[in-house]
Coordinates of C-alpha atoms in Angstrom, one line a residue:
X1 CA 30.8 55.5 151.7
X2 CA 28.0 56.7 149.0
X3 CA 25.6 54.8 146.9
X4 CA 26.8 57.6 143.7
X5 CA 28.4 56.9 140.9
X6 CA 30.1 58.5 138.1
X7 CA 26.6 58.3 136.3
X8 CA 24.5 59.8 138.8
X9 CA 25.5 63.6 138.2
X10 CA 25.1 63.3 134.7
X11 CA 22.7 65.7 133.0
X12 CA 19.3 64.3 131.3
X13 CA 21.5 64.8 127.7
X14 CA 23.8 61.5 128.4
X15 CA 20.7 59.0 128.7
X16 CA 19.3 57.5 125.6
X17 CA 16.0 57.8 127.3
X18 CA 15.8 61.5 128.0
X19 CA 18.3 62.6 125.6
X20 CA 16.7 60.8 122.1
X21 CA 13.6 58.4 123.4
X22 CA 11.4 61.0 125.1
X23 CA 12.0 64.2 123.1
X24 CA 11.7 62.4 119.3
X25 CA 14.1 63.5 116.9
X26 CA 13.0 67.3 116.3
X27 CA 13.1 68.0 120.3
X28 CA 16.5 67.2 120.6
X29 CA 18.9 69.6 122.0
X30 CA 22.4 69.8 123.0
X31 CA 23.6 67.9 120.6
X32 CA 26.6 70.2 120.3
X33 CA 28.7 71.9 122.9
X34 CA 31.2 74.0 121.0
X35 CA 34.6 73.9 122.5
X36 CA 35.5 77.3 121.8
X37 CA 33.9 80.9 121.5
X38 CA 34.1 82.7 118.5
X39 CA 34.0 86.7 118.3
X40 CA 30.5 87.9 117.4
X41 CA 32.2 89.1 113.5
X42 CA 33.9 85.8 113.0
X43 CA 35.1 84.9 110.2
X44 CA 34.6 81.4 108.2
X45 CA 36.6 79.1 105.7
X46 CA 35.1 76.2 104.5
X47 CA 36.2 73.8 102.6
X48 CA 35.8 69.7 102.3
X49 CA 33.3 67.0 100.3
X50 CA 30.2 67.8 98.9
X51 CA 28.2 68.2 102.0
X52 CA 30.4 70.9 102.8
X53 CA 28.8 73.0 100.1
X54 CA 25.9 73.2 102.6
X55 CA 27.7 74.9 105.5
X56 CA 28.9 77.6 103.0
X57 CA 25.3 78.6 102.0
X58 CA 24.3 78.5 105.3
X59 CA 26.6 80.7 106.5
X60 CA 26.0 83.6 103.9
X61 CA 22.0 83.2 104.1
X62 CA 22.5 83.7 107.7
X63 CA 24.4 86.7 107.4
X64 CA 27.5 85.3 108.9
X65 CA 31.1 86.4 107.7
X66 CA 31.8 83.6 104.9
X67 CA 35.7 83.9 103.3
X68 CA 35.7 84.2 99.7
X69 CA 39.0 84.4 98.7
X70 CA 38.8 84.1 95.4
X71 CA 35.7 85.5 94.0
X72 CA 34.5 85.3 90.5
X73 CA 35.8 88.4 87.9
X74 CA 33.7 91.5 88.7
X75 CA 30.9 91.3 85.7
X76 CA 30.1 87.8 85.6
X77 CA 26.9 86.5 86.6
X78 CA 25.9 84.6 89.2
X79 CA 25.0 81.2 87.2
X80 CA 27.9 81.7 85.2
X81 CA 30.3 82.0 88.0
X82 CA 28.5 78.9 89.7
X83 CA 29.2 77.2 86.4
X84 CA 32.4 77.5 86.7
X85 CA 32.9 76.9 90.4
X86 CA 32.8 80.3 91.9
X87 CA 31.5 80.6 95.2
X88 CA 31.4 77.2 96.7
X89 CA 34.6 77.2 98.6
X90 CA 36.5 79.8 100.0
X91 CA 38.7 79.1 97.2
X92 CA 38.1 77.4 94.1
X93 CA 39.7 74.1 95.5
X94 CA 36.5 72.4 94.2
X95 CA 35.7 69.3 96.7
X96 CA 38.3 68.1 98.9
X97 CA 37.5 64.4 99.7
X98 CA 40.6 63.0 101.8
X99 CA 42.7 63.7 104.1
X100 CA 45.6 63.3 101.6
X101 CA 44.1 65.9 99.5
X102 CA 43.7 68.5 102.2
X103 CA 47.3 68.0 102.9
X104 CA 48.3 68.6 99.6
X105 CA 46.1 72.0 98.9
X106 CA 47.5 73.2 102.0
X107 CA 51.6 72.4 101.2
X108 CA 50.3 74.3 97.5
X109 CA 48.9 76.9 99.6
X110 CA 51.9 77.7 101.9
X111 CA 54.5 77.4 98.7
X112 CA 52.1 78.1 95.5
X113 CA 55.7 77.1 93.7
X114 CA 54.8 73.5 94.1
X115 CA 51.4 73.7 92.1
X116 CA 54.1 73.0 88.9
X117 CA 54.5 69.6 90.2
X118 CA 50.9 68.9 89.9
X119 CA 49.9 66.5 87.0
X120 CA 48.0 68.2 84.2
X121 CA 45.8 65.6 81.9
X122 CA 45.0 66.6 78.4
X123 CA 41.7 65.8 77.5
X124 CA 41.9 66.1 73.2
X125 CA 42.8 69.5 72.9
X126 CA 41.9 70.8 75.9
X127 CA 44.0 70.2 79.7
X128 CA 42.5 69.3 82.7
X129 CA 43.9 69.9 86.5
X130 CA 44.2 66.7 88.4
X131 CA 43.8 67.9 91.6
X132 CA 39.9 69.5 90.0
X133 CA 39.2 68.2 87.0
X134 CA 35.8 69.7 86.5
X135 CA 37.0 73.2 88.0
X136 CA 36.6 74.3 84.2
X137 CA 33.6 72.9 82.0
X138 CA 35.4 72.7 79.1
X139 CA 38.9 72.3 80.2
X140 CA 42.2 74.5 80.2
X141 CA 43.7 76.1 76.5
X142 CA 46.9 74.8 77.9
X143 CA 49.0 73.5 80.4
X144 CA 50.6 76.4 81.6
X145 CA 47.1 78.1 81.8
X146 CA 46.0 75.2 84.3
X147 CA 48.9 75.2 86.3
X148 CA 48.7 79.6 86.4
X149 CA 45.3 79.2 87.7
X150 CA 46.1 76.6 90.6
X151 CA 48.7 78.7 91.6
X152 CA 46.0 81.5 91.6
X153 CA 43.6 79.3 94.0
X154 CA 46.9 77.7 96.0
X155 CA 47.1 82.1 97.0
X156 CA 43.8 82.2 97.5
X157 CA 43.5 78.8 100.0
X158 CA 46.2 81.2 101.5
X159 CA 44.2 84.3 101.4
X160 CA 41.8 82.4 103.5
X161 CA 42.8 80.8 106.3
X162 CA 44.9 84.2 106.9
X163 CA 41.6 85.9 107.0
X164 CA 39.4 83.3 108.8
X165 CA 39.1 82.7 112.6
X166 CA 37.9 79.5 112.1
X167 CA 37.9 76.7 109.3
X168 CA 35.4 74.4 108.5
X169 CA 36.4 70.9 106.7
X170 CA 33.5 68.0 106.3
X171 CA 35.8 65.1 105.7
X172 CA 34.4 62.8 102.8
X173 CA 36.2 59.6 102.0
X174 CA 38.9 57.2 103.0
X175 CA 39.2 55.7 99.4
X176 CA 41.2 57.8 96.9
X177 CA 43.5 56.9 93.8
X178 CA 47.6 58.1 93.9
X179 CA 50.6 58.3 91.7
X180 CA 52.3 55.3 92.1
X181 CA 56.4 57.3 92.1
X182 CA 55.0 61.2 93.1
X183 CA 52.8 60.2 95.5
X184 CA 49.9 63.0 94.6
X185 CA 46.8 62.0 95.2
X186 CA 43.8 62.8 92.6
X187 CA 40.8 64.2 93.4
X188 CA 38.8 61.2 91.3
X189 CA 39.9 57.9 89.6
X190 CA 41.9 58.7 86.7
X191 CA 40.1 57.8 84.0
X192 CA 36.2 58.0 85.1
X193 CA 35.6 61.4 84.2
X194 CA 39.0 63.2 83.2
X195 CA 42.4 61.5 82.2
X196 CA 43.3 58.1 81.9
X197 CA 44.3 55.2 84.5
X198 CA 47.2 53.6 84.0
X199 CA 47.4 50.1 86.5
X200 CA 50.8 51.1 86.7
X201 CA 51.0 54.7 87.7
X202 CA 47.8 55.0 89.7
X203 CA 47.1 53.2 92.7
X204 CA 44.0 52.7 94.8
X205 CA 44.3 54.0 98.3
X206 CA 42.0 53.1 101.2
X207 CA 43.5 55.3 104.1
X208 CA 43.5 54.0 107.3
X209 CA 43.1 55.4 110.8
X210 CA 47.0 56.5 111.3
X211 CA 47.7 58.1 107.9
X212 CA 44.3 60.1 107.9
X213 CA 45.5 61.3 111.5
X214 CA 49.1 62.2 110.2
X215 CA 47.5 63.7 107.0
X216 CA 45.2 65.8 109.3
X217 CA 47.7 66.9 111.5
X218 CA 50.4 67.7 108.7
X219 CA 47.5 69.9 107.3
X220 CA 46.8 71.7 110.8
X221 CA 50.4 72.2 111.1
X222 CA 50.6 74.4 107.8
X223 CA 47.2 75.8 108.2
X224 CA 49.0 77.1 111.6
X225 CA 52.4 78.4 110.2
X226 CA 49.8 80.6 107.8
X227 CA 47.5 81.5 110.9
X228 CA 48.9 80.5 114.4
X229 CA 45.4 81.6 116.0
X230 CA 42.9 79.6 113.6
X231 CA 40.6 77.6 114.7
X232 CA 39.0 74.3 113.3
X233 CA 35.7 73.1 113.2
X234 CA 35.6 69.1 111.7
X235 CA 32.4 67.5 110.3
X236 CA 31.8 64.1 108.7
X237 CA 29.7 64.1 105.8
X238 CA 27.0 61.5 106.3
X239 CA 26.5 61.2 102.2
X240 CA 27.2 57.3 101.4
X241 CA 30.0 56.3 98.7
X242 CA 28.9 56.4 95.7
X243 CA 31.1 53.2 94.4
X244 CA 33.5 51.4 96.0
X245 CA 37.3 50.5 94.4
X246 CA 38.1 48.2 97.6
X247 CA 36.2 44.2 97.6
X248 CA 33.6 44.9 99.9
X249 CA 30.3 45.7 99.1
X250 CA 29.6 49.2 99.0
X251 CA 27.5 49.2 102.3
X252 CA 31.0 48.3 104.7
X253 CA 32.8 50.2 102.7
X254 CA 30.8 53.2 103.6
X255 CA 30.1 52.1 107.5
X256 CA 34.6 51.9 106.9
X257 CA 35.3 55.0 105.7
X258 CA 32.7 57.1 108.0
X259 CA 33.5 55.1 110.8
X260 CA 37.7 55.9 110.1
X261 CA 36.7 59.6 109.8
X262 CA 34.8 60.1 112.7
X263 CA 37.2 58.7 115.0
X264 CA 40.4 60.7 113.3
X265 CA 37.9 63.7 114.0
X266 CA 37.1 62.5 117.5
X267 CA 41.0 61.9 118.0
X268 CA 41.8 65.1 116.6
X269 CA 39.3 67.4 118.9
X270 CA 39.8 65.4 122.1
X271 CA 43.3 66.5 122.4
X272 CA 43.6 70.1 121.4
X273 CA 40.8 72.6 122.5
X274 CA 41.4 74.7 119.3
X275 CA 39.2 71.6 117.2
X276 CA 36.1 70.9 117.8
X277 CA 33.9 68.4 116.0
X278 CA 30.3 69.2 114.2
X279 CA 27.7 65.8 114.4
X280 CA 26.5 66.5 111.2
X281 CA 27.3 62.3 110.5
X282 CA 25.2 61.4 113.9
X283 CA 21.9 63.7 113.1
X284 CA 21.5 62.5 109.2
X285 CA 22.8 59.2 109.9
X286 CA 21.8 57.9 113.5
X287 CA 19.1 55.1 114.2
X288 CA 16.8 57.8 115.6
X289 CA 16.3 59.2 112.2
X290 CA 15.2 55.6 110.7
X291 CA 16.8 56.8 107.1
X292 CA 14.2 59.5 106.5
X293 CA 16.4 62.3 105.7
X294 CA 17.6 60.7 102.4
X295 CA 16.5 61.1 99.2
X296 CA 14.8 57.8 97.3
X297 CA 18.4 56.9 95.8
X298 CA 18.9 56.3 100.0
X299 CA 22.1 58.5 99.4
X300 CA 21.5 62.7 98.6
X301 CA 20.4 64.7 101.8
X302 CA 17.3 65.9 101.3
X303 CA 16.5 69.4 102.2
X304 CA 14.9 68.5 105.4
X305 CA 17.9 66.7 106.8
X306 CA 19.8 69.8 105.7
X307 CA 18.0 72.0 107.6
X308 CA 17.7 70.2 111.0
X309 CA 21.7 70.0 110.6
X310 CA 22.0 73.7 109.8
X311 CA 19.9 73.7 112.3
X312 CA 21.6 72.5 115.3
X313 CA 24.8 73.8 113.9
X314 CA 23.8 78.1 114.8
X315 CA 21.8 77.0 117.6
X316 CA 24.9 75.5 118.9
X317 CA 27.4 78.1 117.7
X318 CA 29.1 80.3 120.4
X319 CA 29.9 83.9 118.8
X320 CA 30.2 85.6 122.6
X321 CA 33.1 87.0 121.9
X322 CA 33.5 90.9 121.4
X323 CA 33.4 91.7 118.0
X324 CA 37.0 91.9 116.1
X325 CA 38.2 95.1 114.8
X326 CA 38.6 93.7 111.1
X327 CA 39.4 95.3 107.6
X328 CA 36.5 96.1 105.8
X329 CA 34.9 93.4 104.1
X330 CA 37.6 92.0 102.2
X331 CA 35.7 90.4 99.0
X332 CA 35.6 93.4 96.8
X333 CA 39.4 93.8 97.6
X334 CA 40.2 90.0 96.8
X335 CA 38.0 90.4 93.4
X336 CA 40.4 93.2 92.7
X337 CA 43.3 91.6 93.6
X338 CA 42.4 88.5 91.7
X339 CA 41.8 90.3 88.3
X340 CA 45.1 92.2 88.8
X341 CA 47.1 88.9 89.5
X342 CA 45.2 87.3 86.3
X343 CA 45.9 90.5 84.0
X344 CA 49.6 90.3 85.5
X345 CA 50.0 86.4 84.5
X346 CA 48.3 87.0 81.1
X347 CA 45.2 84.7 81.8
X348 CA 42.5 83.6 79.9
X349 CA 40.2 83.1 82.4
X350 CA 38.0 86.4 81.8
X351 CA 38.2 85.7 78.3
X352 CA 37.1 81.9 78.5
X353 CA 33.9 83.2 80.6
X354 CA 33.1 86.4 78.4
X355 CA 33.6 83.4 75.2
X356 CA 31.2 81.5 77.8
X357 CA 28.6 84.0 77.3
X358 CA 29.0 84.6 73.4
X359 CA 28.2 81.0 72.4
X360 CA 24.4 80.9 74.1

């Protein structure tokens, strides 16, 4: 018989002493083990909440292979194409906040048909997208124009997880709004910054643990019939909710939904080895770091909290795999391709940024 037990081979990283005490929050290491290799060219989709934004620009400033599948139209500039949401995601989704919503964009994205069933607001003379309301400053000319262009990005979310080895998705919220009959969910409340709520068509959703997980895995399961080999890499965003539609105060609503996220992501990478989970939540967020990474409104990330996450993430990442023998870089051919499809389907989209330009 032996005195060990299970704890005594465990490495100095599983002891709050050694692991966070002792080295102080900008020693710590190890903080992320990935669960899979990558090939030293990988490619990278990223999509989610706000946060998410981060890990795109991170990737690109670091040289790393970033999937633009939908690229602005050749001429425009760079703060007009960021105007008008060019560049943030690998497609122009705009932010993905649920579960629910990342289901949707990927059953758009493997039948591009469907984006007709997608509600359309009008907005005085102008039409607005439900599913990315803001995706245009001033709105759509019409709604067949909104519903060509999501069927545009819905071949472009394609485009991207084809070309990606792995995807990135920082889940955001558990709280969402829904149509009562259809069942599509909205990307905001109607009726706080685009369209108008209706008590009886739009209901207030506050996902729980089992339809996150079955909205997660519905999405895997069609990101997988597009690419059988990609790989996922989850994240939490650690921003706080900005408001709260449930009746609790706004702080347990937040520890609710990022708690319910990080387990569905914990779930979700525990039981297949091509998911991993990111702590981005746990370095911005954990006692260690005694709230000093947000901004005085105690919600925005500052810079510095950006940076030690960025930080940790391509320390951690594991690109020892040989190099893939890819296409050449695909984004000048997707830019191509774009303004074909557009010039094919009779957009206005070149026009409304070249308009864009003639009014300043």
């Amino acid at each position: 018989m032996t005195d060990a037990n299970p704890y005594s081979s465990q490495p100095p990283k599983s002891f709050w002493r050694s692991a966070v005490a002792e080295p102080g929050l900008y020693r710590m290491s190890d903080l992320w083990t990935p669960a899979f290799s990558l090939p030293a060219n990988a490619r990278f989709a990223t999509y989610g909440s706000c946060f998410a934004q981060h890990i795109s620009r991170a990737l690109q400033t670091r040289g790393l292979q970033w999937v633009n599948a939908e690229p602005a139209p050749g001429k425009t500039s760079a703060a007009l194409a960021a105007k008008y949401n060019y560049g943030v995601y690998s497609a122009r989704t705009a932010n993905i906040y649920t579960a629910r919503a990342l289901e949707t964009w990927i059953e758009l994205a493997e039948d591009p048909k469907l984006t007709k069933s997608i509600e359309i607001w009008q907005d005085g003379t102008r039409f607005r997208d439900s599913l990315r309301p803001l995706i245009e400053p001033d709105g759509f000319a019409s709604r067949e124009e909104a519903h060509t262009m999501l069927r545009s990005t819905a071949k472009a979310c394609r485009r991207s997880i084809e070309d990606a080895e792995v995807l990135v998705f920082t889940m955001g919220l558990t709280e969402g709004f829904e149509h009562a009959e259809t069942g599509q969910p909205y990307a905001l409340c109607p009726g706080t910054v685009a369209g108008q709520f209706d008590v009886d068509l739009h209901v207030f959703r506050n996902y729980g643990f089992a339809e996150i997980l079955a909205s997660m895995n519905a999405a895997i399961t069609g990101m997988r019939r597009i690419n059988p080999e990609i790989k996922l890499l989850l994240t939490v965003s650690p921003v706080p909710l900005t408001a709260t539609a449930s009746q609790d105060h706004v702080l347990v609503a937040t520890t609710y939904s990022k708690s319910v996220l990080r387990a569905v992501a914990g779930e979700l990478a525990r039981n297949d080895p091509s998911i991993d989970y990111f702590p981005s939540y746990e370095i911005i967020s954990a006692p260690p770091t005694r709230g000093q990474f947000f901004e005085p409104n105690m919600r925005s990330v500052s810079p510095y909290g950006v940076s030690l996450v960025m930080e940790h993430f391509f320390r951690g990442l594991d690109l020892s795999e040989p190099a893939k023998d890819h296409s050449p870089d695909p984004s000048v051919e997707r830019r191509i391709s774009a303004e074909k499809e557009m010039d094919a389907e009779d957009l206005a989209c070149e026009e409304l940024l070249l308009e864009d330009e003639n009014a300043h």
